mmCIF file of C-alpha atoms and ligand atoms in Angstrom:
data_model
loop_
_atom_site.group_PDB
_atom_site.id
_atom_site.type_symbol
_atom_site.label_atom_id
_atom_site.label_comp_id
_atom_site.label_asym_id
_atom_site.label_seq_id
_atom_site.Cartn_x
_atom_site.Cartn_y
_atom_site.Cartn_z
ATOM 1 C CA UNK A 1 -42.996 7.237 60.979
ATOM 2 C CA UNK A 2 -42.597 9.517 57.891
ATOM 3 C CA UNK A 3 -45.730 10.000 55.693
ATOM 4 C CA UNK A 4 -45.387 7.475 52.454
ATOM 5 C CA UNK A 5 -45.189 8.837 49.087
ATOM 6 C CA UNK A 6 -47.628 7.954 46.488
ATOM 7 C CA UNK A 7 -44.921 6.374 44.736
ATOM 8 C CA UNK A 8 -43.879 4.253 48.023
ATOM 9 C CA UNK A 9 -47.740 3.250 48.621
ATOM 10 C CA UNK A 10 -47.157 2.229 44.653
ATOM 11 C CA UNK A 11 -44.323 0.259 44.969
ATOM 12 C CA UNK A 12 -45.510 -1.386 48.262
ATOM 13 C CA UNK A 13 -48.353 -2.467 46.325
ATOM 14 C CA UNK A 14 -46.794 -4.018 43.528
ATOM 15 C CA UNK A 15 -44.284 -5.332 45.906
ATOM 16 C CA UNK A 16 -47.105 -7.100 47.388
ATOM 17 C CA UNK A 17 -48.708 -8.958 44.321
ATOM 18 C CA UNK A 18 -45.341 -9.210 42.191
ATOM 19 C CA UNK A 19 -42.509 -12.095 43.042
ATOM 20 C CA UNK A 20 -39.328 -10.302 43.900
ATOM 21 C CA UNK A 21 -36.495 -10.908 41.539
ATOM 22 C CA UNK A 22 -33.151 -10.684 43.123
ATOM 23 C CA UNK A 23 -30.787 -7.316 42.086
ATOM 24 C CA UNK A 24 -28.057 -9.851 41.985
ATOM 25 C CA UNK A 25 -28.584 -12.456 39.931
ATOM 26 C CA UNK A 26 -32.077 -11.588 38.516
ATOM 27 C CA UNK A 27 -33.728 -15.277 39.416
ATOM 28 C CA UNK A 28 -37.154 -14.668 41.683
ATOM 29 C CA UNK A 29 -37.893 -15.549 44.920
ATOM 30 C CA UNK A 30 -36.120 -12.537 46.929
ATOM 31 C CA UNK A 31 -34.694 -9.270 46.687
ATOM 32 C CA UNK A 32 -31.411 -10.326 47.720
ATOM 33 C CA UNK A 33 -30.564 -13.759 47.623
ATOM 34 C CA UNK A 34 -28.143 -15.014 50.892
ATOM 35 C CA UNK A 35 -25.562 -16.830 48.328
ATOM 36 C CA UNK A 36 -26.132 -13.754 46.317
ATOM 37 C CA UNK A 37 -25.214 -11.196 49.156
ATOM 38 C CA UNK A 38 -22.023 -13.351 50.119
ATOM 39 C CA UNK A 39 -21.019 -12.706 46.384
ATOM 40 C CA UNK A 40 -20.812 -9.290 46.500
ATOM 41 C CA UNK A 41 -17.340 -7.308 46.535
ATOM 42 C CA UNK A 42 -15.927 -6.448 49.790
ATOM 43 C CA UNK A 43 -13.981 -3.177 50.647
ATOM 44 C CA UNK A 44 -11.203 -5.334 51.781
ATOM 45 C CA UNK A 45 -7.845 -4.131 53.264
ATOM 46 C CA UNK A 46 -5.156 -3.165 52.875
ATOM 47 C CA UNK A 47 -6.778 0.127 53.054
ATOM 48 C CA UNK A 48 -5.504 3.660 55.203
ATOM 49 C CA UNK A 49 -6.553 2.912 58.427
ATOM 50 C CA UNK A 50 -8.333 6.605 59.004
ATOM 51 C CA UNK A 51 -10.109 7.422 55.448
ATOM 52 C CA UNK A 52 -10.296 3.586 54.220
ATOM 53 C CA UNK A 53 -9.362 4.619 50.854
ATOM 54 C CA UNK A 54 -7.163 1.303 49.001
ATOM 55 C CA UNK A 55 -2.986 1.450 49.559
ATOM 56 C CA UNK A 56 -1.003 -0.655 51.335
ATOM 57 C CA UNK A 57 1.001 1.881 53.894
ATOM 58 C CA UNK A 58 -0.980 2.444 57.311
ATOM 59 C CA UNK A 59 -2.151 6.459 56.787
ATOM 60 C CA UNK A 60 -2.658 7.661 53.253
ATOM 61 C CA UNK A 61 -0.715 10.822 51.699
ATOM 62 C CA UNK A 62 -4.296 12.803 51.871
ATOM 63 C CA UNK A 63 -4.412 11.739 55.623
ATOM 64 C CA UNK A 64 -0.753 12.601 56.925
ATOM 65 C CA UNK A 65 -1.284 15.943 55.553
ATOM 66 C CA UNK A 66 -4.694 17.040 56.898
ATOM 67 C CA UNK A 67 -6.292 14.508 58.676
ATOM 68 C CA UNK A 68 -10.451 14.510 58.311
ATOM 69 C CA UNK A 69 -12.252 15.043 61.722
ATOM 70 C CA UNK A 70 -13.432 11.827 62.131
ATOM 71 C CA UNK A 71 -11.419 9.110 63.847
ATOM 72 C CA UNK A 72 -11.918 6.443 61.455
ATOM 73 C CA UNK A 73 -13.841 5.342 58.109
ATOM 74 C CA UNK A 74 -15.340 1.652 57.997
ATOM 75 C CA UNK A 75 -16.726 0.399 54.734
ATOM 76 C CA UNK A 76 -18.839 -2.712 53.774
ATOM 77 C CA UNK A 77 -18.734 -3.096 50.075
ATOM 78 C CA UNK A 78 -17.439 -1.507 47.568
ATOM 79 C CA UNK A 79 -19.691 0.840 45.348
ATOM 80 C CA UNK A 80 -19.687 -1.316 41.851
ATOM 81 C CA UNK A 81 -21.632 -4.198 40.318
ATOM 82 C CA UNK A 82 -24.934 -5.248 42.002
ATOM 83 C CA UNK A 83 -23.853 -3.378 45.067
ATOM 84 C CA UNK A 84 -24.119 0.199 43.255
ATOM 85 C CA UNK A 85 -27.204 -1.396 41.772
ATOM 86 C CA UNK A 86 -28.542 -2.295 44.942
ATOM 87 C CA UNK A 87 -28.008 0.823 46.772
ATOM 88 C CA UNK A 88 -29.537 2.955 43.715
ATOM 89 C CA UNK A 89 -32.517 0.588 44.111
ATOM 90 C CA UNK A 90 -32.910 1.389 47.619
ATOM 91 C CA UNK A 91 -32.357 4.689 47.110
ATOM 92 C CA UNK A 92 -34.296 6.316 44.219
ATOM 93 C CA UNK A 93 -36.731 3.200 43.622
ATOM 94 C CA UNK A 94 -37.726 2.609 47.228
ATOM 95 C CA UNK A 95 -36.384 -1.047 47.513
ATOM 96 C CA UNK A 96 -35.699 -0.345 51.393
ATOM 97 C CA UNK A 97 -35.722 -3.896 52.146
ATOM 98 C CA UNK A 98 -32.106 -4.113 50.177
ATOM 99 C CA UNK A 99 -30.695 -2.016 52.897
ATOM 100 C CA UNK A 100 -31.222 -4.051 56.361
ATOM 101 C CA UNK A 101 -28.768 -7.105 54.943
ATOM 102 C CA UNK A 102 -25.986 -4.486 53.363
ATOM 103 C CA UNK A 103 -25.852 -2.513 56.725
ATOM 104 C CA UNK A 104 -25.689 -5.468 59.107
ATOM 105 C CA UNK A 105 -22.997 -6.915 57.077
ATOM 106 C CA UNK A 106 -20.826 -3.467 57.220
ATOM 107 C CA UNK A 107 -21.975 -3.338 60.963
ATOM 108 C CA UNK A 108 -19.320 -6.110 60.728
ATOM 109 C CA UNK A 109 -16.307 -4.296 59.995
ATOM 110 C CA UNK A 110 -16.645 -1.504 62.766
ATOM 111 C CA UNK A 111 -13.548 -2.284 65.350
ATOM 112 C CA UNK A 112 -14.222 -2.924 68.547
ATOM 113 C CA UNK A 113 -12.040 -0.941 70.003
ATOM 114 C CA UNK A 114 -13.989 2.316 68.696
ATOM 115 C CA UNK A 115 -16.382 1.733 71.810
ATOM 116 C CA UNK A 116 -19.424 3.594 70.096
ATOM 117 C CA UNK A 117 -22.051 5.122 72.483
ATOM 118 C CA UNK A 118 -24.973 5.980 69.301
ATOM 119 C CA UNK A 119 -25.310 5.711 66.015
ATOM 120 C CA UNK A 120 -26.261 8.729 64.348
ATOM 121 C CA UNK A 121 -27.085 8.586 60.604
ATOM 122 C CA UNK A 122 -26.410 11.536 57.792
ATOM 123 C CA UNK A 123 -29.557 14.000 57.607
ATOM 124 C CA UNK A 124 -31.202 14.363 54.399
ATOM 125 C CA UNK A 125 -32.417 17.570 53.645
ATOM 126 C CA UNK A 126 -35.762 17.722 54.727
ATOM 127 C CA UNK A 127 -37.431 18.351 51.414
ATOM 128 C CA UNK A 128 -35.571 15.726 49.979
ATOM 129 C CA UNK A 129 -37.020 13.674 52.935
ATOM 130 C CA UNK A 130 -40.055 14.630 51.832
ATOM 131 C CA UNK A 131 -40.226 13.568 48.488
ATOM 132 C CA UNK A 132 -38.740 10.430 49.082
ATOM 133 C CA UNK A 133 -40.438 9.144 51.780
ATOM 134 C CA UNK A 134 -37.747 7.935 53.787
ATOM 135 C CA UNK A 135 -33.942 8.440 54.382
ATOM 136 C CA UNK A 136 -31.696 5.496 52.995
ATOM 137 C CA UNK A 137 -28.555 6.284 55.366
ATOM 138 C CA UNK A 138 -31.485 6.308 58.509
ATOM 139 C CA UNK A 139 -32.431 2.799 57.532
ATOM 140 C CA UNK A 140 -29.238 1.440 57.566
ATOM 141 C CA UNK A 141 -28.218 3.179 60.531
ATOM 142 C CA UNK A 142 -31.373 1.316 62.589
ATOM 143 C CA UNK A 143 -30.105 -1.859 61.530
ATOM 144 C CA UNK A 144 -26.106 -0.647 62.597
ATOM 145 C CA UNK A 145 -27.007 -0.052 66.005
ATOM 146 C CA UNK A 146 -29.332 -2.623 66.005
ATOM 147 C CA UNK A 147 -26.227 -5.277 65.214
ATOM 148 C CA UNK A 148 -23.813 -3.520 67.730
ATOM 149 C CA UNK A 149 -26.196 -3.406 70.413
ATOM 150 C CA UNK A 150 -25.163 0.234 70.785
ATOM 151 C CA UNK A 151 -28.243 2.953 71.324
ATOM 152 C CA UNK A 152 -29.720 4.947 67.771
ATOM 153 C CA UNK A 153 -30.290 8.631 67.451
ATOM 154 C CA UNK A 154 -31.054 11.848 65.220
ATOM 155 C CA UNK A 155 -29.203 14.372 66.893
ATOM 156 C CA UNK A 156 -28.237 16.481 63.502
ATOM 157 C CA UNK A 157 -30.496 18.405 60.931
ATOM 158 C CA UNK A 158 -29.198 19.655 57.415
ATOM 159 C CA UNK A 159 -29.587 23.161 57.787
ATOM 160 C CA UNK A 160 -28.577 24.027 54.070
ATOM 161 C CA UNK A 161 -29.943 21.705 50.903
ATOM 162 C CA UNK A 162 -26.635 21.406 48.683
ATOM 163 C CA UNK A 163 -26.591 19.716 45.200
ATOM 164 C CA UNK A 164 -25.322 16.603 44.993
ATOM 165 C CA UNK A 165 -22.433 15.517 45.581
ATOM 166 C CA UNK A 166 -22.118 12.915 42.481
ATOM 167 C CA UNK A 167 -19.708 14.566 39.588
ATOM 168 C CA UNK A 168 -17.438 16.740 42.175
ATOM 169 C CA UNK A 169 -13.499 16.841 42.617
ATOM 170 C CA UNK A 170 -12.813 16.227 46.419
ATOM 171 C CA UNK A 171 -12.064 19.723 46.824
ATOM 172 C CA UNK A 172 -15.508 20.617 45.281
ATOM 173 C CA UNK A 173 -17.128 17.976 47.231
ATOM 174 C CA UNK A 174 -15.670 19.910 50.764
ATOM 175 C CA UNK A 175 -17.044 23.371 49.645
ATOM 176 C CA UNK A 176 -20.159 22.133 48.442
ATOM 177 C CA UNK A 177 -21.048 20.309 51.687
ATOM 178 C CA UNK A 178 -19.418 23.170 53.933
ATOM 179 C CA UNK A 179 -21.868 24.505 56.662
ATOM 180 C CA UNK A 180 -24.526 21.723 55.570
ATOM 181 C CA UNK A 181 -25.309 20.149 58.946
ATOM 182 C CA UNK A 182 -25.879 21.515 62.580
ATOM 183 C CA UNK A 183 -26.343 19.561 65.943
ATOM 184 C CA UNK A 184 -30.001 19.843 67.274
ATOM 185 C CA UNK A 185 -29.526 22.125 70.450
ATOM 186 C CA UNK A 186 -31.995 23.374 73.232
ATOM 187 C CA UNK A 187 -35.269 22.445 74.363
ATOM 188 C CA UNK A 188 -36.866 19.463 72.268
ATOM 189 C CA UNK A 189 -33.546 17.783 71.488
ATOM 190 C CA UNK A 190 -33.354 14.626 74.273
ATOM 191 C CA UNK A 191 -30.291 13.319 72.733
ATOM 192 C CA UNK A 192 -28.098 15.934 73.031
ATOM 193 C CA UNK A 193 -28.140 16.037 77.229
ATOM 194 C CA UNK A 194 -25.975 12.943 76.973
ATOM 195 C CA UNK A 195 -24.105 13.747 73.738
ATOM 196 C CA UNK A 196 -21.205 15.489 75.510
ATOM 197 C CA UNK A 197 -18.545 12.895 76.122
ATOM 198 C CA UNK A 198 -19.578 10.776 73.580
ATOM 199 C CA UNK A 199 -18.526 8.184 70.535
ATOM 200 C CA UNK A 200 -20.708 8.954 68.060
ATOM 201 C CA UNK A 201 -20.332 6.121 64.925
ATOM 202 C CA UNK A 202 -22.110 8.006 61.615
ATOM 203 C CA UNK A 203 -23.658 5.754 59.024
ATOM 204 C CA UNK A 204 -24.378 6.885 55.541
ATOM 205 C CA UNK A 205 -25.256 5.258 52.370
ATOM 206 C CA UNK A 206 -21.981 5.797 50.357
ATOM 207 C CA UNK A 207 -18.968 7.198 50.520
ATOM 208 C CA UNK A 208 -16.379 8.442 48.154
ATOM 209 C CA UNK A 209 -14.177 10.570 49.563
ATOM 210 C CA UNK A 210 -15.258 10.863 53.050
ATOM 211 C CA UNK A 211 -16.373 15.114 52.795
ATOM 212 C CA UNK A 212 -19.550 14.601 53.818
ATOM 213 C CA UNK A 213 -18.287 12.811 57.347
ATOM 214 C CA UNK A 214 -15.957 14.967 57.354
ATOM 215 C CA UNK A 215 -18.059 17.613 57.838
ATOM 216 C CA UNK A 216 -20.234 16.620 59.776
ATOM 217 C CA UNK A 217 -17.907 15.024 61.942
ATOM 218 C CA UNK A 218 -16.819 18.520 62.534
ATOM 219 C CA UNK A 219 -20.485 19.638 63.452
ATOM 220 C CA UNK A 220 -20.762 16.936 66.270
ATOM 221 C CA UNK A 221 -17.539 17.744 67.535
ATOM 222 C CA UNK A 222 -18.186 21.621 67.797
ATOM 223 C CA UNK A 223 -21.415 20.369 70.220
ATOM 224 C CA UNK A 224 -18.736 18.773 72.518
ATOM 225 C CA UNK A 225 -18.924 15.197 70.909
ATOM 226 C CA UNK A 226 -15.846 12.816 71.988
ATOM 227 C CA UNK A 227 -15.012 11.158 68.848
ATOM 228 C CA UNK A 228 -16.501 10.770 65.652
ATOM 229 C CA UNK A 229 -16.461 7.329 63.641
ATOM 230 C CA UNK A 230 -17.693 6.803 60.243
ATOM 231 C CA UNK A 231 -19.365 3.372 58.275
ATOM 232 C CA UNK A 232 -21.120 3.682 55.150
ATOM 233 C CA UNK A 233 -22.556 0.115 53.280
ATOM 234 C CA UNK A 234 -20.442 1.093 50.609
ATOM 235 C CA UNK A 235 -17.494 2.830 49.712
ATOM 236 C CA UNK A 236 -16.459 4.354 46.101
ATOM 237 C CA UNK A 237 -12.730 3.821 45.450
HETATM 238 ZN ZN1 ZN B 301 -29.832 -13.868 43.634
HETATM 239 ZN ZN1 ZN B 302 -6.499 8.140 54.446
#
């Protein structure tokens, strides 16, 4: 278990003596109600079936021409309303509890017929780990495999801290990331003695337009990964 921030031993604290009020609808008694969560907007189809971005035709321009390295995008929700609100919550105010419910839900939407071997979530750098306490995308990725029945693990580091990714172009958003992620190699790194072969399914917070899978997609396939799927709780149109 990561060492908790002062600011996560605060907010468990005032967690505990405080009623929760409900990033929804604002109405006590939880953080999320269940009506509440069946409310929320769905990244529905017709989407392209590799990046998930909306369009009704079955590949999308951006995917015809260069296709991304992973085989496939999944996508919960979509990133507006009290879902963005939730997921900033979770994120930057440490309301981790909002994540378990959003993740199984998008655990929903992942085909069967990608056959995933582990679930492997996005790295955050690890002085961004640090401060926070916790990684969002690692959360949600517990509760992915947890719903597909399908093993868990942290085979990847960031090997690079890179701003963030809000405010970019796509283009900016490839070069930014570029080079960010490695696969843990060598002595130390269980996982990767039965990650050759594999169908690794990558979970991350949000996506937008799919470069940070993208890239590391290309990571896990350089270290002799089979395929590489991709589901994020929410997905920014
Ligand atoms: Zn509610
Ligand atoms: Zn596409």
């Amino acid at each position: 278990m990561p060492i908790p921030t002062v600011r996560q031993l605060l907010h468990d604290a005032l967690d505990a003596v405080l009623p929760q009020r409900c990033v929804v609808c604002g109405r006590f008694g939880a953080a999320l109600h269940l009506d509440c969560r069946a409310s929320l907007p769905r990244a529905q189809p017709p989407r392209c079936e590799r990046c998930w971005s909306p369009g009704d035709r079955l590949l999308c321009d951006s995917c015809v021409t260069s296709a991304p390295a992973y085989a496939g995008l999944r996508a919960g929700y979509c990133f507006t309303g009290p879902v963005r609100r939730a997921i900033l919550e979770a994120k930057f105010r440490g309301m981790t509890t909002l994540l378990p419910p959003l993740a199984a839900e998008a655990a929903l939407s992942v085909p069967s017929a990608w056959a995933v071997d582990l679930v492997v979530p996005i790295p955050l750098h690890p002085n961004r780990q640090r401060q926070r306490g916790y990684n969002q995308a690692a959360i949600a990725a517990r509760e992915v495999a947890r719903v597909l029945g399908v093993p868990y693990g942290e085979p990847l580091r960031r090997v690079r801290a890179t701003p963030a990714q809000a405010g970019l172009d796509a283009l900016q958003r490839q070069r930014n990331i570029r080079g960010a992620f490695a696969a843990i190699s060598g002595p130390g790194a269980p996982v990767v003695a039965s990650f050759a072969g594999s169908v690794v399914l990558l979970v991350d917070d949000v996506s937008t337009t799919g470069a940070t899978f993208a890239e590391v997609a290309r990571a896990l396939l350089d270290a002799g990964v089979a395929r590489v799927y991709a589901l994020s709780m929410a997905r920014e149109d």
